[in-house]
Amino acid sequence: MSEKVFVSAEEVARKAGVSRSAVSRAFTPGASVSEKTRIKVMEAAEELGYHVNHLARGLMRNESGIVSLIVSDVATPYRSALLRELTQQLQAAGKVAMLINTDRSDGSVDLALRQAIRYRADASIILSGLPDKSIAQLCLRSGQRLVLINRDDDQPGPLRINLDDREAAGRVVTAFLRAGCTRLAFANSQAGTPSLMAREQGFVAAAKAQGLDVIVERHGSTGYEAGQIVAQRMLTRKERPDAVFCATDLLACGFMDAARHQFSLSIPEQLCIAGFDDIEQASWTSYHLTTFAQPVVTIAREAVTWLVEGWEDAPDGHALTLHADLVWRGSVRGG
Amino acid sequence: MSEKVFVSAEEVARKAGVSRSAVSRAFTPGASVSEKTRIKVMEAAEELGYHVNHLARGLMRNESGIVSLIVSDVATPYRSALLRELTQQLQAAGKVAMLINTDRSDGSVDLALRQAIRYRADASIILSGLPDKSIAQLCLRSGQRLVLINRDDDQPGPLRINLDDREAAGRVVTAFLRAGCTRLAFANSQAGTPSLMAREQGFVAAAKAQGLDVIVERHGSTGYEAGQIVAQRMLTRKERPDAVFCATDLLACGFMDAARHQFSLSIPEQLCIAGFDDIEQASWTSYHLTTFAQPVVTIAREAVTWLVEGWEDAPDGHALTLHADLVWRGSVRGG
DNA sequence: TTGTAAGCGTTATCAG
DNA sequence: CTGATAACGCTTACAA
C-alpha cells in the first residue's frame, strides 16, 4: 500500500551521537538523562522530524494510551456534548480517544469492545448500549478498565456513573404541583434505557404519592419527531394533560412545537413542560425549557480521573450517583 | 499500573497444536491456511479470548488502521453529523477513528497531527483549522494521507473537499429577489474560515451583479448567540433589511429568534431568512429554515474511499468541489 | 548517566 | 500448506 517511512529512534541516535536508549530516555518523562544529551537528542529529533512510535511504545509498556469511547448517535446534542468533554479531558490527561460507533443491533457493543481490545485500549467508556457479560468479563480479565455512563446495571468491575434520575423526577412533580397543575403526563421514547425508565418510574411514583395518576406515552426513538407524535397522542385525549415531563430535551422540543403550532397552546400558561439533559437548544428563546442539566464536565472528570489514577481503592468497581441540577426557565409556571 | 494480561498468539498456537505463524495466518484474510487448521485456531482463540494485537500488527505491517479526525467544536450540530458519518464509514471500511480535539489556539492542529503521527495513523482528516505547512509536509513525507474538509487552501498533497459556497450564495440572491426582497444582508461570524468567507463574498458579488448593496455584519464565533447579536445590530438600523442570508444555520436560528421575539417580525412575511448546513434544528417547526444541505454522506464517502483505495492516480493531491442542494422550507417567500 | 542486550506480539520471508 | 527465523521500533533491566 503506502510507502510509509517514519524516522526511527535509531536514526536520531546516530545523528545525535548517542545510543538509542538515550533517545528513548530523552522522550520518557522522568527518565535519567543528563540535560546535555537530552538537548542533543531533541535537536536531532526535531531536525529529522522524529516522533515516538506509540504503537511500539504501547507494545513494550503494555499501555497504549488509548481510551475507547463507545457510543451510538454521536450527532445528538447531549451525546456530542459529553463526547466533547470526554475527549478534551482525556487529551489533557495524556490519553487519546478512539471513537467507536455502535448501532442499535445486538452485539454491536461487543464488537466495539473487541475492537478496543485489539488496540489494547487502556480503558473503554460506554455511553450507549450494554456489553454482554462475557465480553465485559474478558475486558476486566485483560486489565481493561470499563466505565459505564448512565446505563445503570449490575455488572461487576467497571465504574458506573449515573444520575439521580428518580429523585430528579420527583422534583418535577413538586414543581408541577406548585404551578397548580393537576393532570400530569410523562412523554417517553421506546428506547427503554435504564435512565429513561428511572425518570418515568420516579415521576409516576412521586405523582402517585401525591394521589395523582400519570398519563404515560412512549413512542419511537428518543428524538424530536417522537416528541411531536407523543404530543399529538396526548393532546387529542379527552383529558388533556396540563403538565408534561419529557424524558429528554429533544422529546420536549418536539412536544412544545407540536403543542404550540398544531394545538395553539401557550406555554407555560396552558401547558407546563419540563425536559432532561439541558441541551443547547433548551436555552434557545423559542424553547426556554425548564430542564435538568447533565453534569457533563463532572461526569467526564470522574471518568477520566478514575481511569488515569487509582481504581485500586475500589476493587469491586465503583458506583457513582451524580446530582442533576434543575435549570429553571420559562416552560413551567412559578419557579 | 495495570496488570494487563492479554492472551498472545503463542498461547493460541500451543492450545491449537500449531505454530504461531499458523495463528497469524488464520487471522489474516486471504492468507494460505487450510480450512482445517483455521478452524482449529479459531476455536482455540475463542476459548482463550484471543484478539490480534493491532499495535504489534501495525508495527509489522506498517499500517495501523487508525485514521485521525481532527476537529474543534465537536458538540456543534453540523460537526457532529459529519463526525457520525465519517466514523461510521471508516468503521465499515475496516478502519478505526481516533478523535483529536483542537481549540482555537495557534498550533493546535499541529499538535493534533503530531499525535496522529505518533500513533502512525494511516491518514488524518482535518475538519477544523489548518496545519502549518511544515507539519503537513512532514505528514506527507511520512506517507500519511491528509484530507481537508471545507477549508479551501492551497496546500499541495492532501485531498481537499469543498462545497460550491460562492455559487450557492448566488442562488440565495436569486431566491431573495424572486421573493421581492430589496434590502439584502449577510450575517456572519468573525471566524473567517474559507468557506464562511466564500459564502459572504459570493453573496455580495451576486447582489452587486444585480445592482444591490449588501449589509454585512460579523460577530463572535459561529453560534446561536452570535446570530442574536447580529440580528440586534441589523434590525435596529434605519434601513432595516428584508432578507438575510446567514453563514450557518446556527446563526440563522439565533437571528430568527431575535427577529421574532425581540422585534416581533414575522418570517417570511416581513423578513426572509436563509441559512447554510441544514442542521437538524433547521427542519424543526419553530424554524423551518430554507438552507443548503451539507452533503455529509457524500463528503464522508469521498474521503473514506480516497483513503482506503487509490490516491495514486492523483499524485499532486486532489481537489473536489461538491454541490450543496438548496432545501426549500418556509423562511423564504416563494420557493 | 550511559550503553548493551533482551524482550514485547506481530507479520514476512524462506525453506521444507 | 506449514514451521522456523528475522525483522518492526521501542523500553528496560543490567552493567559499566
XYZ file of C-alpha atoms (C1' of nucleotides) in Angstrom:
702
model
C 0.000 0.000 0.000
C 1.608 3.137 1.263
C 5.271 3.970 1.387
C 5.259 4.959 4.985
C 8.713 5.919 6.044
C 8.890 7.332 9.501
C 12.181 8.223 11.061
C 13.174 5.906 13.894
C 14.970 6.402 17.172
C 17.962 4.673 15.663
C 18.481 7.444 13.139
C 18.065 10.102 15.781
C 20.623 8.324 17.917
C 23.127 8.264 15.089
C 22.607 11.916 14.294
C 22.900 12.929 17.940
C 25.870 10.633 18.512
C 24.265 8.706 21.349
C 22.713 5.294 21.837
C 19.110 4.561 21.037
C 18.319 4.057 24.683
C 19.416 7.624 25.248
C 16.861 8.712 22.706
C 14.213 6.629 24.374
C 15.036 8.133 27.734
C 15.009 11.637 26.368
C 11.408 11.101 25.404
C 10.421 9.453 28.664
C 9.378 11.954 31.311
C 11.304 11.371 34.498
C 13.955 9.144 32.989
C 17.551 9.630 33.980
C 19.227 11.624 31.235
C 21.617 14.491 31.513
C 20.256 17.772 30.300
C 23.063 17.921 27.788
C 22.236 14.730 25.970
C 18.525 15.420 26.233
C 19.017 18.659 24.337
C 21.240 16.981 21.781
C 18.634 14.308 21.206
C 15.773 16.754 20.997
C 17.570 18.862 18.434
C 18.373 15.902 16.264
C 14.808 14.665 16.616
C 13.342 17.997 15.649
C 15.589 18.253 12.646
C 14.751 14.787 11.419
C 11.071 15.070 12.238
C 11.153 12.196 14.682
C 8.102 11.196 16.663
C 7.992 8.361 19.157
C 6.118 5.409 17.742
C 3.306 4.871 20.213
C 2.460 1.553 18.658
C 5.836 0.189 19.642
C 5.847 2.040 22.923
C 2.472 0.632 23.796
C 3.723 -2.813 22.985
C 6.573 -2.533 25.424
C 4.930 -0.559 28.173
C 1.795 -2.620 27.991
C -0.119 0.618 27.994
C -1.318 2.084 24.747
C -2.612 5.431 25.949
C -5.781 4.755 24.007
C -9.200 5.053 25.585
C -12.117 3.910 23.508
C -15.409 5.747 23.562
C -18.289 3.523 22.618
C -21.345 5.437 21.581
C -24.321 5.490 19.259
C -25.996 8.614 17.937
C -22.954 10.836 18.151
C -24.839 13.533 16.336
C -27.291 14.038 19.160
C -26.815 17.206 21.238
C -26.354 15.606 24.626
C -24.132 12.838 23.307
C -21.904 15.167 21.383
C -21.566 17.465 24.388
C -20.471 14.575 26.553
C -18.141 13.438 23.827
C -16.538 16.846 23.600
C -15.939 16.926 27.307
C -14.546 13.407 27.449
C -12.151 13.811 24.541
C -10.897 17.111 25.889
C -10.244 15.827 29.371
C -8.750 12.627 28.040
C -6.351 14.634 25.948
C -5.481 16.821 28.902
C -4.669 13.658 30.822
C -2.328 12.495 28.101
C -4.646 9.887 26.667
C -6.118 9.697 23.222
C -9.703 8.889 22.333
C -10.723 6.202 19.913
C -14.281 6.701 18.782
C -16.311 3.604 18.072
C -19.824 3.901 16.753
C -22.470 1.404 17.620
C -25.865 0.941 16.115
C -28.829 -0.486 17.886
C -28.205 -4.022 16.723
C -27.439 -6.803 19.143
C -23.803 -7.403 19.806
C -22.877 -4.031 18.441
C -21.299 -3.013 21.725
C -19.483 -6.321 21.930
C -17.962 -5.745 18.524
C -16.861 -2.314 19.642
C -15.244 -3.714 22.766
C -13.437 -6.311 20.690
C -12.013 -3.520 18.586
C -10.909 -1.769 21.761
C -9.197 -4.926 22.915
C -7.388 -5.338 19.621
C -5.888 -1.893 20.002
C -5.129 -2.714 23.615
C -7.066 0.289 24.825
C -6.266 1.133 28.430
C -9.951 1.602 29.051
C -13.322 1.791 27.407
C -16.066 4.238 28.196
C -19.504 3.057 27.216
C -22.089 5.750 26.547
C -24.623 3.622 24.720
C -25.877 0.110 24.958
C -24.638 -2.623 27.192
C -21.918 -5.195 26.688
C -22.510 -8.862 27.010
C -21.381 -10.121 30.414
C -18.837 -12.478 28.879
C -17.090 -9.815 26.854
C -17.160 -7.426 29.794
C -15.510 -10.133 31.858
C -12.899 -10.556 29.171
C -12.111 -6.860 29.284
C -11.713 -6.869 33.042
C -9.711 -10.061 32.993
C -7.399 -8.491 30.431
C -6.911 -5.493 32.659
C -9.015 -3.132 30.597
C -10.937 -0.682 32.678
C -14.563 -0.114 31.905
C -16.743 2.891 32.561
C -20.481 2.813 32.067
C -22.189 6.180 31.847
C -25.895 6.463 32.502
C -26.569 2.798 31.968
C -27.227 1.537 35.434
C -26.824 -2.139 35.641
C -25.280 -4.668 37.912
C -22.151 -5.666 36.074
C -19.308 -6.024 38.497
C -15.959 -4.427 37.972
C -16.454 -1.287 35.977
C -17.018 2.223 37.171
C -20.643 3.158 36.822
C -21.660 6.788 36.690
C -25.337 7.574 36.984
C -27.631 10.434 37.783
C -30.262 10.610 40.467
C -32.956 10.274 37.818
C -35.705 9.079 40.135
C -35.126 11.821 42.619
C -34.995 14.434 39.873
C -38.310 13.186 38.540
C -39.762 13.710 41.984
C -38.671 17.333 41.917
C -40.604 17.834 38.694
C -43.789 16.604 40.317
C -43.306 19.130 43.087
C -42.735 21.894 40.585
C -45.795 20.960 38.567
C -47.992 20.872 41.657
C -46.701 24.209 42.801
C -47.620 25.576 39.380
C -51.151 24.427 40.014
C -51.143 21.604 37.518
C -53.371 18.625 38.131
C -53.236 16.413 35.048
C -49.713 15.103 34.815
C -48.175 13.244 31.920
C -44.878 11.658 31.033
C -43.538 11.554 27.477
C -41.038 8.856 26.770
C -39.436 7.008 23.884
C -39.485 3.289 23.460
C -35.747 3.010 23.910
C -36.233 1.745 27.428
C -32.748 2.544 28.651
C -32.263 2.411 32.415
C -32.024 6.161 32.902
C -35.089 6.860 30.771
C -37.093 4.289 32.675
C -35.862 5.585 36.005
C -37.171 9.032 35.116
C -40.520 7.599 34.152
C -40.866 5.425 37.210
C -39.683 8.147 39.531
C -42.207 10.555 38.069
C -45.095 8.117 38.270
C -44.195 7.102 41.805
C -43.873 10.655 43.081
C -47.185 11.592 41.491
C -48.895 8.604 42.993
C -47.531 9.619 46.375
C -49.486 12.840 45.865
C -52.561 10.913 44.860
C -52.201 11.665 41.155
C -52.267 9.363 38.181
C -49.936 9.955 35.289
C -50.632 9.595 31.593
C -47.665 7.824 30.064
C -46.978 7.642 26.346
C -43.969 6.091 24.705
C -43.049 6.312 21.094
C -40.141 5.588 18.775
C -36.594 6.612 19.492
C -35.522 9.474 21.651
C -35.777 12.386 19.247
C -37.625 15.461 18.145
C -40.123 13.609 15.924
C -41.051 11.220 18.687
C -41.852 14.225 20.855
C -44.183 15.586 18.218
C -46.001 12.305 17.853
C -46.396 11.778 21.565
C -47.781 15.298 21.762
C -50.348 14.527 19.105
C -51.458 11.487 21.021
C -51.615 13.183 24.383
C -53.183 16.441 23.321
C -56.045 14.823 21.450
C -57.153 12.942 24.552
C -60.372 13.768 26.315
C -58.484 14.605 29.466
C -55.746 16.766 28.095
C -52.742 16.984 30.448
C -51.692 20.370 31.733
C -48.153 19.387 32.651
C -45.797 17.112 30.771
C -42.407 15.840 31.806
C -40.437 14.712 28.772
C -37.729 12.111 29.235
C -35.260 14.190 27.220
C -34.998 17.727 25.912
C -35.192 16.524 22.352
C -38.575 14.986 23.062
C -39.560 18.168 24.855
C -38.661 20.367 21.883
C -40.773 18.239 19.572
C -43.574 18.240 22.093
C -43.514 22.002 22.531
C -43.509 22.682 18.825
C -46.474 20.409 18.273
C -48.339 21.866 21.245
C -47.823 25.404 20.023
C -48.150 25.121 16.291
C -50.630 22.301 15.930
C -52.700 22.808 19.068
C -52.144 26.525 19.569
C -51.410 26.052 23.223
C -49.341 28.626 25.017
C -46.565 27.517 27.278
C -46.490 27.750 30.234
C -49.935 29.360 30.579
C -51.931 26.411 29.305
C -49.298 23.728 29.462
C -46.196 23.277 31.587
C -43.292 21.349 30.121
C -40.078 20.068 31.624
C -37.254 18.172 29.984
C -33.996 16.486 30.788
C -30.377 16.995 29.622
C -30.181 20.762 29.201
C -29.019 20.581 25.624
C -28.052 23.826 23.998
C -31.410 24.189 22.254
C -33.196 24.137 25.612
C -31.865 27.619 26.257
C -32.891 28.974 22.867
C -35.537 31.655 23.000
C -38.055 29.512 21.144
C -37.997 26.888 23.855
C -36.730 28.323 27.067
C -37.163 24.941 28.554
C -37.053 24.131 32.238
C -34.877 21.071 32.457
C -32.208 19.138 34.316
C -28.590 19.731 33.490
C -26.496 16.710 32.710
C -23.295 17.385 34.647
C -21.165 16.520 31.638
C -17.974 18.063 32.903
C -18.282 16.301 36.218
C -19.097 13.032 34.519
C -16.064 13.374 32.303
C -13.857 14.414 35.189
C -14.893 11.464 37.331
C -14.414 9.038 34.482
C -11.034 10.359 33.455
C -9.620 10.673 36.957
C -10.693 7.165 37.759
C -9.035 5.922 34.603
C -5.702 7.589 34.977
C -5.395 7.384 38.717
C -6.435 4.862 41.250
C -9.123 2.368 40.553
C -7.304 0.216 43.094
C -9.213 1.525 46.072
C -12.404 0.047 44.684
C -11.585 -3.496 43.696
C -15.164 -4.463 43.021
C -15.920 -1.453 40.945
C -17.349 1.777 41.940
C -20.791 3.245 41.517
C -21.216 6.985 41.418
C -24.502 8.833 41.552
C -24.350 12.437 40.481
C -26.873 15.125 41.094
C -28.748 16.741 38.220
C -29.409 20.408 38.826
C -32.779 21.786 37.850
C -32.443 24.682 35.436
C -35.452 26.951 35.730
C -36.590 28.615 32.563
C -39.938 29.687 31.252
C -41.698 26.461 30.341
C -43.037 25.823 33.836
C -45.096 28.395 35.712
C -43.739 29.659 39.000
C -40.142 28.747 39.622
C -0.029 0.440 36.847
C -2.370 -2.060 35.372
C -1.945 -5.785 35.285
C -2.802 -6.100 31.665
C -2.527 -9.695 30.632
C -3.771 -10.325 27.165
C -3.505 -13.738 25.639
C -0.976 -13.940 22.834
C -0.804 -15.844 19.576
C 1.804 -18.077 21.158
C -0.684 -19.442 23.665
C -3.292 -19.977 21.000
C -0.736 -21.831 18.907
C 0.118 -24.148 21.791
C -3.526 -24.831 22.526
C -4.328 -25.500 18.877
C -1.197 -27.532 18.368
C 0.146 -25.413 15.536
C 2.863 -22.828 15.045
C 2.323 -19.143 15.785
C 2.640 -18.334 12.111
C -0.377 -20.534 11.553
C -2.284 -18.449 14.051
C -1.194 -15.286 12.356
C -2.309 -16.608 9.004
C -5.636 -17.727 10.350
C -6.334 -14.128 11.267
C -5.088 -12.689 8.010
C -7.783 -12.552 5.330
C -6.584 -14.212 2.174
C -3.596 -15.956 3.725
C -2.841 -19.517 2.755
C -4.183 -21.749 5.511
C -6.092 -24.957 5.250
C -9.646 -24.737 6.439
C -8.878 -27.424 9.000
C -6.164 -25.543 10.822
C -8.045 -22.303 10.511
C -10.956 -23.805 12.382
C -8.657 -25.324 14.984
C -7.006 -21.971 15.540
C -10.269 -20.086 15.703
C -11.680 -22.438 18.271
C -8.628 -22.196 20.472
C -8.643 -18.419 20.075
C -12.293 -18.129 21.001
C -11.815 -20.300 24.031
C -8.848 -18.338 25.286
C -10.331 -14.969 24.378
C -7.553 -14.119 21.985
C -7.604 -10.924 19.963
C -4.935 -9.916 17.483
C -2.780 -7.163 18.886
C -3.199 -4.346 16.416
C -0.350 -2.441 17.977
C 2.047 -5.184 17.041
C 0.346 -5.827 13.737
C 0.561 -2.157 12.878
C 4.228 -2.191 13.730
C 4.907 -5.015 11.324
C 2.554 -4.145 8.525
C 3.472 -0.519 8.701
C -0.242 0.253 8.630
C -2.058 0.930 11.852
C -5.622 1.034 10.604
C -6.058 4.262 12.523
C -7.451 7.380 10.924
C -7.356 10.526 12.987
C -10.181 13.030 12.897
C -9.034 16.484 13.829
C -11.852 18.745 14.835
C -12.904 21.550 17.125
C -16.414 22.112 18.430
C -17.490 18.506 18.223
C -20.681 19.404 20.016
C -21.939 21.535 17.178
C -24.769 20.051 15.087
C -23.092 20.123 11.698
C -19.753 18.929 13.036
C -21.225 16.059 14.974
C -23.273 14.975 11.967
C -20.171 14.886 9.811
C -18.337 13.085 12.563
C -21.034 10.436 12.792
C -20.890 9.833 9.084
C -17.108 9.680 8.978
C -16.721 7.296 11.886
C -19.407 5.011 10.530
C -17.962 4.805 7.068
C -14.450 4.467 8.423
C -15.559 1.536 10.525
C -17.324 -0.029 7.569
C -14.064 0.228 5.663
C -12.198 -1.581 8.419
C -10.517 1.475 9.843
C -10.852 2.940 13.280
C -11.274 6.595 14.148
C -9.099 8.472 16.573
C -10.745 11.673 17.676
C -8.497 14.615 18.377
C -9.936 17.844 19.682
C -8.455 21.165 18.795
C -9.140 24.531 20.288
C -8.771 27.796 18.510
C -5.236 28.362 19.692
C -2.342 28.552 17.293
C -0.570 25.314 16.645
C -3.455 23.320 17.997
C -3.870 21.484 14.731
C -0.150 20.862 14.558
C -0.229 19.266 17.971
C -3.080 17.070 16.842
C -1.206 15.994 13.743
C 1.819 15.170 15.848
C -0.360 12.915 17.952
C -1.624 11.274 14.779
C 1.936 10.694 13.654
C 2.881 9.141 16.969
C 0.150 6.591 16.573
C 1.202 6.114 12.977
C -2.254 6.941 11.722
C -2.742 5.887 8.134
C -4.414 9.198 7.479
C -5.725 12.345 9.093
C -8.930 14.119 8.262
C -8.959 17.758 9.228
C -12.363 19.311 9.860
C -11.201 22.427 11.670
C -8.303 24.761 11.442
C -5.294 24.485 9.225
C -1.974 22.783 9.778
C 1.299 24.531 9.458
C 2.881 23.880 6.092
C 5.928 22.266 7.652
C 3.984 19.746 9.665
C 1.731 18.990 6.708
C 4.841 18.323 4.687
C 6.087 16.007 7.404
C 2.868 14.038 7.251
C 3.029 13.660 3.511
C 6.707 12.818 3.595
C 5.959 10.142 6.169
C 3.307 8.677 3.935
C 0.365 9.880 5.964
C -2.573 10.873 3.855
C -4.299 14.129 4.608
C -7.847 15.185 3.915
C -9.028 18.741 4.370
C -12.762 19.239 4.559
C -14.241 22.650 3.870
C -11.021 24.511 4.411
C -10.036 25.529 0.958
C -6.418 26.365 0.747
C -3.506 25.710 -1.477
C -1.547 23.097 0.394
C -0.256 20.533 -2.020
C -0.658 16.845 -1.470
C -3.777 16.293 0.525
C -7.276 15.636 -0.693
C -9.377 18.766 -0.378
C -13.134 18.522 -0.277
C -15.073 21.725 -0.592
C -18.525 22.954 -1.422
C -19.543 25.385 -4.130
C -20.120 28.029 -1.491
C -19.895 31.015 -3.825
C -22.290 29.545 -6.312
C -24.718 28.576 -3.562
C -24.637 32.126 -2.250
C -25.589 33.312 -5.707
C -28.661 31.101 -5.653
C -29.781 32.767 -2.443
C -29.648 36.179 -4.079
C -31.866 34.878 -6.855
C -34.307 33.420 -4.361
C -34.439 36.654 -2.359
C -35.051 38.743 -5.467
C -37.778 36.402 -6.616
C -39.381 36.850 -3.214
C -39.450 40.552 -3.862
C -36.804 41.497 -1.350
C -34.737 44.580 -1.958
C -32.629 45.207 1.134
C -30.225 42.297 1.387
C -27.968 41.470 4.305
C -25.394 38.881 5.201
C -24.877 37.672 8.773
C -21.505 36.191 9.523
C -19.269 35.318 12.419
C -15.765 36.588 12.866
C -14.282 33.128 12.438
C -13.233 33.992 8.908
C -12.810 30.425 7.715
C -12.506 29.993 3.956
C -15.983 28.539 3.458
C -17.656 31.213 5.563
C -15.870 33.945 3.662
C -16.674 32.339 0.329
C -20.358 32.451 1.187
C -20.107 36.082 2.135
C -18.150 37.114 -0.927
C -20.327 35.074 -3.236
C -23.432 36.691 -1.816
C -22.089 40.214 -2.011
C -20.811 39.687 -5.542
C -24.054 38.197 -6.823
C -26.036 41.026 -5.254
C -23.759 43.623 -6.761
C -24.268 41.983 -10.136
C -27.952 42.789 -9.640
C -27.131 46.307 -8.637
C -27.752 45.754 -4.945
C -25.622 46.589 -1.969
C -25.428 44.204 0.939
C -25.345 44.992 4.615
C -22.697 42.788 6.180
C -22.332 42.217 9.898
C -19.885 39.882 11.573
C -19.812 38.955 15.202
C -18.189 36.453 17.530
C -17.991 32.765 16.828
C -20.333 30.823 14.660
C -23.156 30.115 17.062
C -26.689 30.865 18.125
C -25.788 33.811 20.336
C -23.811 35.463 17.582
C -26.896 35.226 15.396
C -28.965 37.013 18.009
C -26.475 39.793 18.372
C -26.075 40.331 14.675
C -29.871 40.482 14.444
C -29.987 43.170 17.097
C -27.478 45.211 15.176
C -29.108 44.792 11.817
C -32.710 45.206 12.859
C -32.135 48.436 14.726
C -30.709 50.086 11.622
C -32.550 52.834 9.825
C -32.690 50.798 6.674
C -33.832 47.506 8.046
C -33.029 44.584 5.723
C -35.870 42.459 4.426
C -33.770 39.425 3.531
C -30.854 37.959 5.443
C -28.538 35.174 4.423
C -26.840 33.691 7.477
C -23.483 31.985 7.051
C -24.649 28.987 9.073
C -27.922 27.577 10.356
C -26.861 28.170 13.925
C -26.517 31.859 13.201
C -29.851 31.750 11.396
C -31.638 30.189 14.359
C -30.360 32.888 16.663
C -31.243 35.529 14.117
C -34.776 34.228 13.663
C -35.442 34.019 17.371
C -34.274 37.569 17.911
C -36.245 38.836 14.926
C -39.436 37.198 16.135
C -39.285 37.613 19.855
C -37.444 40.892 20.225
C -38.592 42.671 17.070
C -41.919 40.919 16.553
C -41.198 40.374 12.904
C -42.932 37.549 11.129
C -40.951 35.279 8.887
C -41.121 35.125 5.924
C -43.764 37.853 5.542
C -41.642 40.707 6.825
C -38.262 39.112 6.688
C -36.804 36.305 4.595
C -34.039 34.205 6.071
C -31.758 31.579 4.616
C -29.056 29.549 6.275
C -26.377 27.029 5.494
C -25.684 23.455 6.688
C -29.180 22.031 7.084
C -28.641 21.008 10.669
C -31.410 19.034 12.274
C -32.858 22.089 14.004
C -33.384 23.776 10.652
C -36.234 21.373 9.996
C -37.865 21.904 13.363
C -41.268 23.526 13.211
C -40.082 26.617 15.069
C -37.571 27.406 12.375
C -38.492 25.728 9.141
C -35.424 27.236 7.672
C -34.595 27.385 3.992
C -30.993 26.332 3.803
C -28.272 24.455 1.972
C -27.650 20.832 2.817
C -24.109 19.846 3.624
C -23.685 16.605 1.703
C -22.196 14.886 4.719
C -22.579 11.346 3.487
C -21.014 12.210 0.157
C -18.198 14.056 1.869
C -17.544 11.084 4.108
C -17.770 8.639 1.230
C -15.320 10.594 -0.894
C -12.878 10.950 1.965
C -13.021 7.326 3.006
C -12.834 5.873 -0.486
C -9.865 8.029 -1.271
C -8.155 6.891 1.894
C -8.634 3.187 1.548
C -8.301 2.948 -2.189
C -6.181 4.733 -4.684
C -4.759 8.111 -4.017
C -2.088 7.079 -6.524
C -3.949 8.424 -9.504
C -3.643 11.930 -8.153
C -0.024 12.373 -7.166
C -0.302 16.068 -6.531
C -3.395 15.819 -4.451
C -6.933 16.088 -5.470
C -9.468 18.850 -5.066
C -13.135 18.026 -5.002
C -15.956 20.517 -5.171
C -19.316 19.191 -4.117
C -22.677 20.693 -4.746
C -24.831 21.938 -1.880
C -28.527 21.360 -2.514
C -30.936 24.102 -1.564
C -33.572 22.840 0.834
C -36.697 24.941 0.493
C -38.673 25.474 3.648
C -40.803 28.291 4.917
C -38.338 31.012 5.836
C -38.144 32.470 2.353
C -41.226 33.566 0.449
C -41.979 31.836 -2.827
C -39.951 28.697 -3.377
C 24.457 8.949 33.468
C 25.207 5.877 29.682
C 25.392 1.815 26.526
C 24.375 -3.192 25.642
C 21.154 -6.684 25.081
C 16.871 -8.905 25.771
C 12.421 -8.722 25.028
C 7.106 -7.041 23.558
C 3.444 -9.633 19.850
C 3.143 -9.461 15.277
C 3.987 -10.429 10.229
C 7.032 -11.544 6.169
C 10.483 -14.439 4.141
C 12.019 -18.652 3.033
C 12.775 -23.432 3.316
C 10.566 -27.691 3.582
C 0.207 -25.606 3.377
C 3.327 -25.261 7.255
C 7.072 -24.027 10.554
C 11.445 -21.690 11.870
C 13.615 -17.176 11.870
C 14.301 -12.447 11.204
C 12.662 -8.160 11.441
C 9.423 -3.899 13.287
C 10.626 0.302 16.859
C 10.507 0.719 21.194
C 11.536 0.166 26.585
C 14.020 -1.571 30.397
C 16.909 -4.312 33.360
C 21.721 -4.860 33.881
C 26.352 -3.493 33.755
C 29.787 -0.241 33.051
